């Protein structure tokens, strides 16, 4: 049973950067290497939305809202998923969640049947 724990959230001023981490446990590196991993967020009062996902080969997909500003990456050896967030705006304020599921890799599948972390708050102020 995969377990995920996010870290690295907090408060930052607009234009700043944060790097989120998501540590996986309960799964071997060999198995996790094949997993689809992703980040989602839920802004206050809004629906949850996909941010980015990455498959076992390192192929990535980003939402239009974060493309060019955020970078998703994974460390296979340490079993950690990252989200580097640059040029943050108040619209990026949200609870951020990481998710994992076996392939194939898609945000829809992650959202529907993936394993989720507990979430971490990111707040961007002017």
GROMACS .gro file of N, CA, C and O in nm:
model
  504
    1UNK      N    1   0.085  -0.118   0.000
    1UNK     CA    2   0.000   0.000   0.000
    1UNK      C    3   0.090   0.124   0.000
    1UNK      O    4   0.163   0.150   0.095
    2UNK      N    5   0.080   0.201  -0.108
    2UNK     CA    6   0.159   0.323  -0.119
    2UNK      C    7   0.107   0.427  -0.021
    2UNK      O    8  -0.015   0.445  -0.006
    3UNK      N    9   0.198   0.493   0.045
    3UNK     CA   10   0.164   0.606   0.131
    3UNK      C   11   0.245   0.726   0.086
    3UNK      O   12   0.363   0.712   0.050
    4UNK      N   13   0.182   0.844   0.088
    4UNK     CA   14   0.244   0.965   0.038
    4UNK      C   15   0.238   1.074   0.143
    4UNK      O   16   0.132   1.094   0.206
    5UNK      N   17   0.347   1.147   0.160
    5UNK     CA   18   0.351   1.256   0.255
    5UNK      C   19   0.415   1.378   0.187
    5UNK      O   20   0.531   1.372   0.145
    6UNK      N   21   0.337   1.488   0.181
    6UNK     CA   22   0.386   1.611   0.120
    6UNK      C   23   0.460   1.697   0.222
    6UNK      O   24   0.431   1.690   0.342
    7UNK      N   25   0.551   1.778   0.172
    7UNK     CA   26   0.622   1.875   0.255
    7UNK      C   27   0.667   1.991   0.167
    7UNK      O   28   0.662   1.981   0.044
    8UNK      N   29   0.708   2.101   0.231
    8UNK     CA   30   0.764   2.213   0.157
    8UNK      C   31   0.669   2.327   0.132
    8UNK      O   32   0.707   2.428   0.071
    9UNK      N   33   0.545   2.316   0.177
    9UNK     CA   34   0.452   2.425   0.156
    9UNK      C   35   0.480   2.542   0.248
    9UNK      O   36   0.574   2.540   0.328
   10UNK      N   37   0.397   2.644   0.238
   10UNK     CA   38   0.413   2.760   0.324
   10UNK      C   39   0.360   2.885   0.258
   10UNK      O   40   0.281   2.878   0.164
   11UNK      N   41   0.405   2.999   0.308
   11UNK     CA   42   0.362   3.129   0.258
   11UNK      C   43   0.477   3.197   0.186
   11UNK      O   44   0.591   3.191   0.232
   12UNK      N   45   0.443   3.263   0.076
   12UNK     CA   46   0.545   3.332  -0.003
   12UNK      C   47   0.480   3.451  -0.070
   12UNK      O   48   0.358   3.454  -0.092
   13UNK      N   49   0.560   3.550  -0.101
   13UNK     CA   50   0.508   3.667  -0.172
   13UNK      C   51   0.502   3.639  -0.322
   13UNK      O   52   0.577   3.555  -0.375
   14UNK      N   53   0.414   3.710  -0.387
   14UNK     CA   54   0.399   3.697  -0.532
   14UNK      C   55   0.534   3.717  -0.601
   14UNK      O   56   0.612   3.806  -0.563
   15UNK      N   57   0.560   3.633  -0.698
   15UNK     CA   58   0.687   3.637  -0.768
   15UNK      C   59   0.791   3.543  -0.710
   15UNK      O   60   0.896   3.519  -0.772
   16UNK      N   61   0.762   3.489  -0.593
   16UNK     CA   62   0.855   3.399  -0.526
   16UNK      C   63   0.845   3.255  -0.573
   16UNK      O   64   0.769   3.224  -0.666
   17UNK      N   65   0.919   3.170  -0.506
   17UNK     CA   66   0.926   3.029  -0.543
   17UNK      C   67   0.910   2.940  -0.420
   17UNK      O   68   0.943   2.980  -0.308
   18UNK      N   69   0.859   2.822  -0.445
   18UNK     CA   70   0.852   2.716  -0.343
   18UNK      C   71   0.878   2.584  -0.413
   18UNK      O   72   0.847   2.570  -0.532
   19UNK      N   73   0.930   2.487  -0.337
   19UNK     CA   74   0.947   2.353  -0.391
   19UNK      C   75   0.878   2.254  -0.300
   19UNK      O   76   0.913   2.242  -0.181
   20UNK      N   77   0.779   2.187  -0.353
   20UNK     CA   78   0.707   2.085  -0.278
   20UNK      C   79   0.774   1.949  -0.299
   20UNK      O   80   0.826   1.920  -0.408
   21UNK      N   81   0.768   1.867  -0.196
   21UNK     CA   82   0.817   1.730  -0.203
   21UNK      C   83   0.706   1.636  -0.162
   21UNK      O   84   0.619   1.671  -0.082
   22UNK      N   85   0.711   1.515  -0.214
   22UNK     CA   86   0.615   1.411  -0.180
   22UNK      C   87   0.692   1.281  -0.166
   22UNK      O   88   0.742   1.228  -0.265
   23UNK      N   89   0.704   1.234  -0.044
   23UNK     CA   90   0.780   1.113  -0.015
   23UNK      C   91   0.689   0.992  -0.016
   23UNK      O   92   0.585   0.991   0.053
   24UNK      N   93   0.727   0.892  -0.092
   24UNK     CA   94   0.648   0.769  -0.100
   24UNK      C   95   0.708   0.661  -0.012
   24UNK      O   96   0.830   0.649   0.001
   25UNK      N   97   0.622   0.583   0.048
   25UNK     CA   98   0.663   0.466   0.126
   25UNK      C   99   0.563   0.354   0.102
   25UNK      O  100   0.459   0.374   0.039
   26UNK      N  101   0.599   0.234   0.151
   26UNK     CA  102   0.509   0.121   0.135
   26UNK      C  103   0.515   0.058  -0.003
   26UNK      O  104   0.430  -0.025  -0.037
   27UNK      N  105   0.616   0.096  -0.081
   27UNK     CA  106   0.632   0.044  -0.217
   27UNK      C  107   0.781   0.041  -0.247
   27UNK      O  108   0.857   0.127  -0.203
   28UNK      N  109   0.824  -0.061  -0.323
   28UNK     CA  110   0.965  -0.069  -0.358
   28UNK      C  111   1.000   0.032  -0.466
   28UNK      O  112   0.911   0.080  -0.539
   29UNK      N  113   1.129   0.065  -0.477
   29UNK     CA  114   1.172   0.156  -0.584
   29UNK      C  115   1.138   0.096  -0.720
   29UNK      O  116   1.094   0.167  -0.811
   30UNK      N  117   1.154  -0.034  -0.732
   30UNK     CA  118   1.128  -0.099  -0.860
   30UNK      C  119   0.984  -0.078  -0.903
   30UNK      O  120   0.956  -0.043  -1.018
   31UNK      N  121   0.891  -0.097  -0.811
   31UNK     CA  122   0.750  -0.079  -0.844
   31UNK      C  123   0.717   0.068  -0.866
   31UNK      O  124   0.647   0.104  -0.960
   32UNK      N  125   0.765   0.154  -0.775
   32UNK     CA  126   0.731   0.296  -0.785
   32UNK      C  127   0.783   0.356  -0.915
   32UNK      O  128   0.722   0.450  -0.968
   33UNK      N  129   0.895   0.304  -0.965
   33UNK     CA  130   0.951   0.358  -1.090
   33UNK      C  131   0.852   0.353  -1.205
   33UNK      O  132   0.860   0.433  -1.298
   34UNK      N  133   0.759   0.260  -1.199
   34UNK     CA  134   0.660   0.246  -1.307
   34UNK      C  135   0.537   0.332  -1.283
   34UNK      O  136   0.457   0.353  -1.374
   35UNK      N  137   0.521   0.383  -1.163
   35UNK     CA  138   0.399   0.454  -1.127
   35UNK      C  139   0.386   0.588  -1.198
   35UNK      O  140   0.484   0.656  -1.227
   36UNK      N  141   0.262   0.626  -1.221
   36UNK     CA  142   0.228   0.761  -1.259
   36UNK      C  143   0.217   0.843  -1.131
   36UNK      O  144   0.150   0.800  -1.036
   37UNK      N  145   0.283   0.957  -1.128
   37UNK     CA  146   0.279   1.045  -1.011
   37UNK      C  147   0.230   1.183  -1.054
   37UNK      O  148   0.263   1.228  -1.164
   38UNK      N  149   0.157   1.247  -0.967
   38UNK     CA  150   0.104   1.377  -1.007
   38UNK      C  151   0.079   1.470  -0.890
   38UNK      O  152   0.078   1.428  -0.774
   39UNK      N  153   0.059   1.595  -0.925
   39UNK     CA  154   0.022   1.700  -0.829
   39UNK      C  155  -0.114   1.757  -0.868
   39UNK      O  156  -0.140   1.782  -0.987
   40UNK      N  157  -0.195   1.779  -0.768
   40UNK     CA  158  -0.324   1.844  -0.783
   40UNK      C  159  -0.330   1.958  -0.682
   40UNK      O  160  -0.251   1.963  -0.588
   41UNK      N  161  -0.427   2.047  -0.702
   41UNK     CA  162  -0.448   2.152  -0.604
   41UNK      C  163  -0.595   2.188  -0.595
   41UNK      O  164  -0.671   2.167  -0.690
   42UNK      N  165  -0.632   2.240  -0.479
   42UNK     CA  166  -0.769   2.285  -0.459
   42UNK      C  167  -0.765   2.425  -0.398
   42UNK      O  168  -0.736   2.441  -0.278
   43UNK      N  169  -0.792   2.526  -0.480
   43UNK     CA  170  -0.797   2.663  -0.428
   43UNK      C  171  -0.916   2.679  -0.334
   43UNK      O  172  -1.014   2.605  -0.346
   44UNK      N  173  -0.913   2.777  -0.247
   44UNK     CA  174  -1.025   2.798  -0.154
   44UNK      C  175  -1.155   2.820  -0.230
   44UNK      O  176  -1.162   2.905  -0.319
   45UNK      N  177  -1.257   2.743  -0.196
   45UNK     CA  178  -1.388   2.760  -0.256
   45UNK      C  179  -1.401   2.710  -0.398
   45UNK      O  180  -1.502   2.736  -0.464
   46UNK      N  181  -1.300   2.641  -0.447
   46UNK     CA  182  -1.303   2.594  -0.586
   46UNK      C  183  -1.285   2.443  -0.593
   46UNK      O  184  -1.251   2.377  -0.496
   47UNK      N  185  -1.306   2.391  -0.714
   47UNK     CA  186  -1.289   2.248  -0.738
   47UNK      C  187  -1.140   2.213  -0.742
   47UNK      O  188  -1.056   2.296  -0.776
   48UNK      N  189  -1.113   2.088  -0.713
   48UNK     CA  190  -0.977   2.037  -0.728
   48UNK      C  191  -0.938   2.036  -0.875
   48UNK      O  192  -1.022   2.006  -0.962
   49UNK      N  193  -0.813   2.067  -0.904
   49UNK     CA  194  -0.766   2.069  -1.043
   49UNK      C  195  -0.630   2.002  -1.054
   49UNK      O  196  -0.549   2.004  -0.960
   50UNK      N  197  -0.607   1.944  -1.170
   50UNK     CA  198  -0.477   1.883  -1.196
   50UNK      C  199  -0.373   1.991  -1.221
   50UNK      O  200  -0.402   2.092  -1.286
   51UNK      N  201  -0.255   1.970  -1.171
   51UNK     CA  202  -0.144   2.063  -1.192
   51UNK      C  203  -0.043   2.004  -1.291
   51UNK      O  204  -0.009   2.066  -1.391
   52UNK      N  205   0.006   1.884  -1.262
   52UNK     CA  206   0.106   1.821  -1.349
   52UNK      C  207   0.115   1.673  -1.313
   52UNK      O  208   0.083   1.634  -1.200
   53UNK      N  209   0.155   1.592  -1.409
   53UNK     CA  210   0.185   1.454  -1.378
   53UNK      C  211   0.306   1.407  -1.457
   53UNK      O  212   0.344   1.469  -1.557
   54UNK      N  213   0.366   1.299  -1.410
   54UNK     CA  214   0.488   1.246  -1.469
   54UNK      C  215   0.482   1.093  -1.466
   54UNK      O  216   0.443   1.033  -1.366
   55UNK      N  217   0.518   1.031  -1.578
   55UNK     CA  218   0.513   0.885  -1.581
   55UNK      C  219   0.650   0.827  -1.549
   55UNK      O  220   0.745   0.899  -1.518
   56UNK      N  221   0.660   0.696  -1.555
   56UNK     CA  222   0.783   0.628  -1.519
   56UNK      C  223   0.901   0.659  -1.610
   56UNK      O  224   1.016   0.646  -1.569
   57UNK      N  225   0.872   0.704  -1.731
   57UNK     CA  226   0.978   0.739  -1.826
   57UNK      C  227   1.020   0.886  -1.814
   57UNK      O  228   1.109   0.930  -1.885
   58UNK      N  229   0.951   0.958  -1.727
   58UNK     CA  230   0.983   1.100  -1.710
   58UNK      C  231   0.906   1.193  -1.800
   58UNK      O  232   0.932   1.313  -1.801
   59UNK      N  233   0.811   1.141  -1.876
   59UNK     CA  234   0.728   1.227  -1.959
   59UNK      C  235   0.630   1.303  -1.871
   59UNK      O  236   0.570   1.246  -1.780
   60UNK      N  237   0.613   1.430  -1.902
   60UNK     CA  238   0.535   1.518  -1.816
   60UNK      C  239   0.421   1.585  -1.891
   60UNK      O  240   0.427   1.606  -2.012
   61UNK      N  241   0.318   1.619  -1.815
   61UNK     CA  242   0.205   1.696  -1.866
   61UNK      C  243   0.173   1.803  -1.762
   61UNK      O  244   0.170   1.774  -1.642
   62UNK      N  245   0.152   1.926  -1.811
   62UNK     CA  246   0.121   2.038  -1.722
   62UNK      C  247  -0.013   2.100  -1.760
   62UNK      O  248  -0.051   2.103  -1.877
   63UNK      N  249  -0.079   2.156  -1.661
   63UNK     CA  250  -0.198   2.235  -1.690
   63UNK      C  251  -0.153   2.366  -1.752
   63UNK      O  252  -0.040   2.414  -1.729
   64UNK      N  253  -0.243   2.427  -1.828
   64UNK     CA  254  -0.210   2.555  -1.890
   64UNK      C  255  -0.180   2.662  -1.785
   64UNK      O  256  -0.100   2.753  -1.809
   65UNK      N  257  -0.243   2.650  -1.669
   65UNK     CA  258  -0.227   2.752  -1.565
   65UNK      C  259  -0.085   2.758  -1.509
   65UNK      O  260  -0.043   2.863  -1.458
   66UNK      N  261  -0.012   2.646  -1.517
   66UNK     CA  262   0.121   2.643  -1.455
   66UNK      C  263   0.233   2.621  -1.555
   66UNK      O  264   0.351   2.630  -1.519
   67UNK      N  265   0.198   2.594  -1.679
   67UNK     CA  266   0.300   2.562  -1.780
   67UNK      C  267   0.400   2.677  -1.791
   67UNK      O  268   0.361   2.794  -1.799
   68UNK      N  269   0.526   2.643  -1.788
   68UNK     CA  270   0.631   2.743  -1.798
   68UNK      C  271   0.675   2.800  -1.664
   68UNK      O  272   0.777   2.870  -1.656
   69UNK      N  273   0.597   2.774  -1.560
   69UNK     CA  274   0.632   2.825  -1.426
   69UNK      C  275   0.663   2.713  -1.328
   69UNK      O  276   0.748   2.731  -1.239
   70UNK      N  277   0.595   2.601  -1.342
   70UNK     CA  278   0.613   2.488  -1.251
   70UNK      C  279   0.688   2.376  -1.323
   70UNK      O  280   0.673   2.358  -1.445
   71UNK      N  281   0.766   2.300  -1.245
   71UNK     CA  282   0.836   2.183  -1.300
   71UNK      C  283   0.815   2.065  -1.208
   71UNK      O  284   0.846   2.072  -1.088
   72UNK      N  285   0.764   1.957  -1.264
   72UNK     CA  286   0.747   1.833  -1.188
   72UNK      C  287   0.866   1.742  -1.218
   72UNK      O  288   0.914   1.736  -1.332
   73UNK      N  289   0.915   1.675  -1.116
   73UNK     CA  290   1.027   1.582  -1.135
   73UNK      C  291   1.017   1.472  -1.029
   73UNK      O  292   0.942   1.485  -0.933
   74UNK      N  293   1.095   1.368  -1.048
   74UNK     CA  294   1.092   1.257  -0.954
   74UNK      C  295   1.233   1.203  -0.933
   74UNK      O  296   1.314   1.202  -1.025
   75UNK      N  297   1.258   1.161  -0.812
   75UNK     CA  298   1.386   1.098  -0.777
   75UNK      C  299   1.354   0.950  -0.751
   75UNK      O  300   1.296   0.916  -0.648
   76UNK      N  301   1.392   0.868  -0.847
   76UNK     CA  302   1.358   0.727  -0.836
   76UNK      C  303   1.424   0.662  -0.716
   76UNK      O  304   1.363   0.581  -0.647
   77UNK      N  305   1.551   0.699  -0.691
   77UNK     CA  306   1.624   0.631  -0.583
   77UNK      C  307   1.566   0.666  -0.447
   77UNK      O  308   1.554   0.580  -0.359
   78UNK      N  309   1.531   0.795  -0.429
   78UNK     CA  310   1.480   0.838  -0.298
   78UNK      C  311   1.329   0.823  -0.287
   78UNK      O  312   1.272   0.847  -0.179
   79UNK      N  313   1.262   0.787  -0.396
   79UNK     CA  314   1.117   0.771  -0.397
   79UNK      C  315   1.048   0.901  -0.360
   79UNK      O  316   0.957   0.904  -0.274
   80UNK      N  317   1.092   1.009  -0.423
   80UNK     CA  318   1.035   1.141  -0.394
   80UNK      C  319   0.988   1.207  -0.523
   80UNK      O  320   1.057   1.201  -0.625
   81UNK      N  321   0.873   1.269  -0.515
   81UNK     CA  322   0.818   1.349  -0.623
   81UNK      C  323   0.833   1.496  -0.585
   81UNK      O  324   0.811   1.532  -0.468
   82UNK      N  325   0.870   1.580  -0.682
   82UNK     CA  326   0.889   1.722  -0.655
   82UNK      C  327   0.798   1.807  -0.742
   82UNK      O  328   0.755   1.766  -0.850
   83UNK      N  329   0.773   1.927  -0.693
   83UNK     CA  330   0.708   2.030  -0.774
   83UNK      C  331   0.778   2.162  -0.745
   83UNK      O  332   0.761   2.219  -0.637
   84UNK      N  333   0.860   2.206  -0.839
   84UNK     CA  334   0.924   2.336  -0.829
   84UNK      C  335   0.829   2.441  -0.884
   84UNK      O  336   0.788   2.433  -1.000
   85UNK      N  337   0.795   2.538  -0.801
   85UNK     CA  338   0.698   2.640  -0.839
   85UNK      C  339   0.766   2.777  -0.839
   85UNK      O  340   0.814   2.823  -0.735
   86UNK      N  341   0.772   2.838  -0.955
   86UNK     CA  342   0.834   2.969  -0.971
   86UNK      C  343   0.730   3.072  -1.015
   86UNK      O  344   0.622   3.036  -1.062
   87UNK      N  345   0.765   3.197  -1.001
   87UNK     CA  346   0.678   3.308  -1.043
   87UNK      C  347   0.537   3.291  -0.988
   87UNK      O  348   0.438   3.303  -1.060
   88UNK      N  349   0.529   3.263  -0.861
   88UNK     CA  350   0.401   3.236  -0.798
   88UNK      C  351   0.313   3.361  -0.794
   88UNK      O  352   0.363   3.473  -0.779
   89UNK      N  353   0.184   3.339  -0.809
   89UNK     CA  354   0.085   3.446  -0.801
   89UNK      C  355  -0.019   3.408  -0.695
   89UNK      O  356  -0.030   3.291  -0.657
   90UNK      N  357  -0.098   3.505  -0.650
   90UNK     CA  358  -0.204   3.471  -0.553
   90UNK      C  359  -0.300   3.364  -0.604
   90UNK      O  360  -0.359   3.291  -0.524
   91UNK      N  361  -0.314   3.352  -0.736
   91UNK     CA  362  -0.402   3.249  -0.793
   91UNK      C  363  -0.348   3.108  -0.771
   91UNK      O  364  -0.420   3.010  -0.793
   92UNK      N  365  -0.223   3.096  -0.731
   92UNK     CA  366  -0.166   2.965  -0.701
   92UNK      C  367  -0.194   2.923  -0.558
   92UNK      O  368  -0.159   2.810  -0.519
   93UNK      N  369  -0.254   3.010  -0.480
   93UNK     CA  370  -0.290   2.974  -0.343
   93UNK      C  371  -0.387   2.857  -0.342
   93UNK      O  372  -0.493   2.863  -0.406
   94UNK      N  373  -0.351   2.751  -0.271
   94UNK     CA  374  -0.434   2.630  -0.272
   94UNK      C  375  -0.375   2.528  -0.176
   94UNK      O  376  -0.262   2.541  -0.129
   95UNK      N  377  -0.455   2.425  -0.151
   95UNK     CA  378  -0.404   2.304  -0.087
   95UNK      C  379  -0.351   2.216  -0.200
   95UNK      O  380  -0.424   2.187  -0.296
   96UNK      N  381  -0.227   2.174  -0.189
   96UNK     CA  382  -0.164   2.092  -0.292
   96UNK      C  383  -0.154   1.947  -0.245
   96UNK      O  384  -0.115   1.921  -0.130
   97UNK      N  385  -0.186   1.856  -0.336
   97UNK     CA  386  -0.186   1.714  -0.306
   97UNK      C  387  -0.101   1.641  -0.409
   97UNK      O  388  -0.106   1.673  -0.528
   98UNK      N  389  -0.029   1.540  -0.364
   98UNK     CA  390   0.036   1.450  -0.458
   98UNK      C  391  -0.046   1.321  -0.466
   98UNK      O  392  -0.120   1.287  -0.372
   99UNK      N  393  -0.033   1.254  -0.578
   99UNK     CA  394  -0.109   1.132  -0.601
   99UNK      C  395  -0.025   1.033  -0.680
   99UNK      O  396   0.065   1.073  -0.755
  100UNK      N  397  -0.056   0.907  -0.664
  100UNK     CA  398   0.020   0.801  -0.731
  100UNK      C  399  -0.074   0.690  -0.775
  100UNK      O  400  -0.171   0.658  -0.705
  101UNK      N  401  -0.043   0.632  -0.890
  101UNK     CA  402  -0.122   0.518  -0.937
  101UNK      C  403  -0.038   0.442  -1.038
  101UNK      O  404   0.054   0.496  -1.100
  102UNK      N  405  -0.074   0.316  -1.057
  102UNK     CA  406  -0.006   0.235  -1.157
  102UNK      C  407  -0.040   0.286  -1.296
  102UNK      O  408  -0.142   0.352  -1.315
  103UNK      N  409   0.046   0.257  -1.394
  103UNK     CA  410   0.020   0.305  -1.530
  103UNK      C  411  -0.107   0.241  -1.586
  103UNK      O  412  -0.151   0.138  -1.537
  104UNK      N  413  -0.167   0.300  -1.691
  104UNK     CA  414  -0.122   0.418  -1.767
  104UNK      C  415  -0.138   0.547  -1.687
  104UNK      O  416  -0.208   0.551  -1.587
  105UNK      N  417  -0.073   0.650  -1.738
  105UNK     CA  418  -0.062   0.774  -1.662
  105UNK      C  419  -0.157   0.880  -1.718
  105UNK      O  420  -0.145   0.921  -1.833
  106UNK      N  421  -0.246   0.925  -1.632
  106UNK     CA  422  -0.331   1.037  -1.668
  106UNK      C  423  -0.382   1.105  -1.542
  106UNK      O  424  -0.396   1.041  -1.438
  107UNK      N  425  -0.411   1.233  -1.554
  107UNK     CA  426  -0.465   1.305  -1.439
  107UNK      C  427  -0.601   1.250  -1.400
  107UNK      O  428  -0.634   1.240  -1.282
  108UNK      N  429  -0.679   1.210  -1.499
  108UNK     CA  430  -0.812   1.158  -1.471
  108UNK      C  431  -0.805   1.029  -1.390
  108UNK      O  432  -0.881   1.009  -1.294
  109UNK      N  433  -0.714   0.941  -1.426
  109UNK     CA  434  -0.699   0.815  -1.352
  109UNK      C  435  -0.647   0.839  -1.212
  109UNK      O  436  -0.695   0.780  -1.115
  110UNK      N  437  -0.548   0.929  -1.200
  110UNK     CA  438  -0.497   0.962  -1.068
  110UNK      C  439  -0.609   1.015  -0.979
  110UNK      O  440  -0.620   0.979  -0.862
  111UNK      N  441  -0.690   1.104  -1.035
  111UNK     CA  442  -0.796   1.164  -0.956
  111UNK      C  443  -0.900   1.061  -0.913
  111UNK      O  444  -0.952   1.068  -0.803
  112UNK      N  445  -0.926   0.964  -1.000
  112UNK     CA  446  -1.034   0.870  -0.974
  112UNK      C  447  -0.993   0.756  -0.880
  112UNK      O  448  -1.070   0.719  -0.791
  113UNK      N  449  -0.872   0.703  -0.901
  113UNK     CA  450  -0.836   0.581  -0.829
  113UNK      C  451  -0.699   0.587  -0.764
  113UNK      O  452  -0.654   0.489  -0.705
  114UNK      N  453  -0.632   0.701  -0.772
  114UNK     CA  454  -0.498   0.711  -0.717
  114UNK      C  455  -0.494   0.714  -0.566
  114UNK      O  456  -0.595   0.737  -0.499
  115UNK      N  457  -0.376   0.691  -0.513
  115UNK     CA  458  -0.348   0.709  -0.371
  115UNK      C  459  -0.306   0.854  -0.350
  115UNK      O  460  -0.226   0.907  -0.428
  116UNK      N  461  -0.356   0.916  -0.243
  116UNK     CA  462  -0.335   1.059  -0.221
  116UNK      C  463  -0.260   1.085  -0.092
  116UNK      O  464  -0.275   1.012   0.006
  117UNK      N  465  -0.183   1.194  -0.093
  117UNK     CA  466  -0.126   1.242   0.030
  117UNK      C  467  -0.228   1.324   0.108
  117UNK      O  468  -0.341   1.344   0.062
  118UNK      N  469  -0.188   1.374   0.223
  118UNK     CA  470  -0.283   1.447   0.308
  118UNK      C  471  -0.298   1.592   0.266
  118UNK      O  472  -0.390   1.661   0.310
  119UNK      N  473  -0.209   1.639   0.180
  119UNK     CA  474  -0.217   1.776   0.130
  119UNK      C  475  -0.130   1.870   0.211
  119UNK      O  476  -0.098   1.847   0.327
  120UNK      N  477  -0.092   1.979   0.144
  120UNK     CA  478  -0.012   2.081   0.211
  120UNK      C  479  -0.050   2.218   0.156
  120UNK      O  480  -0.078   2.232   0.037
  121UNK      N  481  -0.054   2.317   0.244
  121UNK     CA  482  -0.103   2.449   0.205
  121UNK      C  483   0.008   2.533   0.143
  121UNK      O  484   0.121   2.537   0.194
  122UNK      N  485  -0.027   2.600   0.035
  122UNK     CA  486   0.058   2.701  -0.027
  122UNK      C  487  -0.022   2.830  -0.034
  122UNK      O  488  -0.133   2.832  -0.088
  123UNK      N  489   0.034   2.936   0.022
  123UNK     CA  490  -0.033   3.066   0.023
  123UNK      C  491   0.060   3.170  -0.040
  123UNK      O  492   0.175   3.184   0.003
  124UNK      N  493   0.008   3.240  -0.140
  124UNK     CA  494   0.085   3.342  -0.210
  124UNK      C  495   0.017   3.477  -0.188
  124UNK      O  496  -0.101   3.492  -0.220
  125UNK      N  497   0.090   3.571  -0.134
  125UNK     CA  498   0.033   3.702  -0.105
  125UNK      C  499   0.098   3.808  -0.192
  125UNK      O  500   0.211   3.792  -0.240
  126UNK      N  501   0.025   3.919  -0.209
  126UNK     CA  502   0.077   4.029  -0.290
  126UNK      C  503   0.187   4.104  -0.215
  126UNK      O  504   0.188   4.106  -0.092
   0.00000   0.00000   0.00000
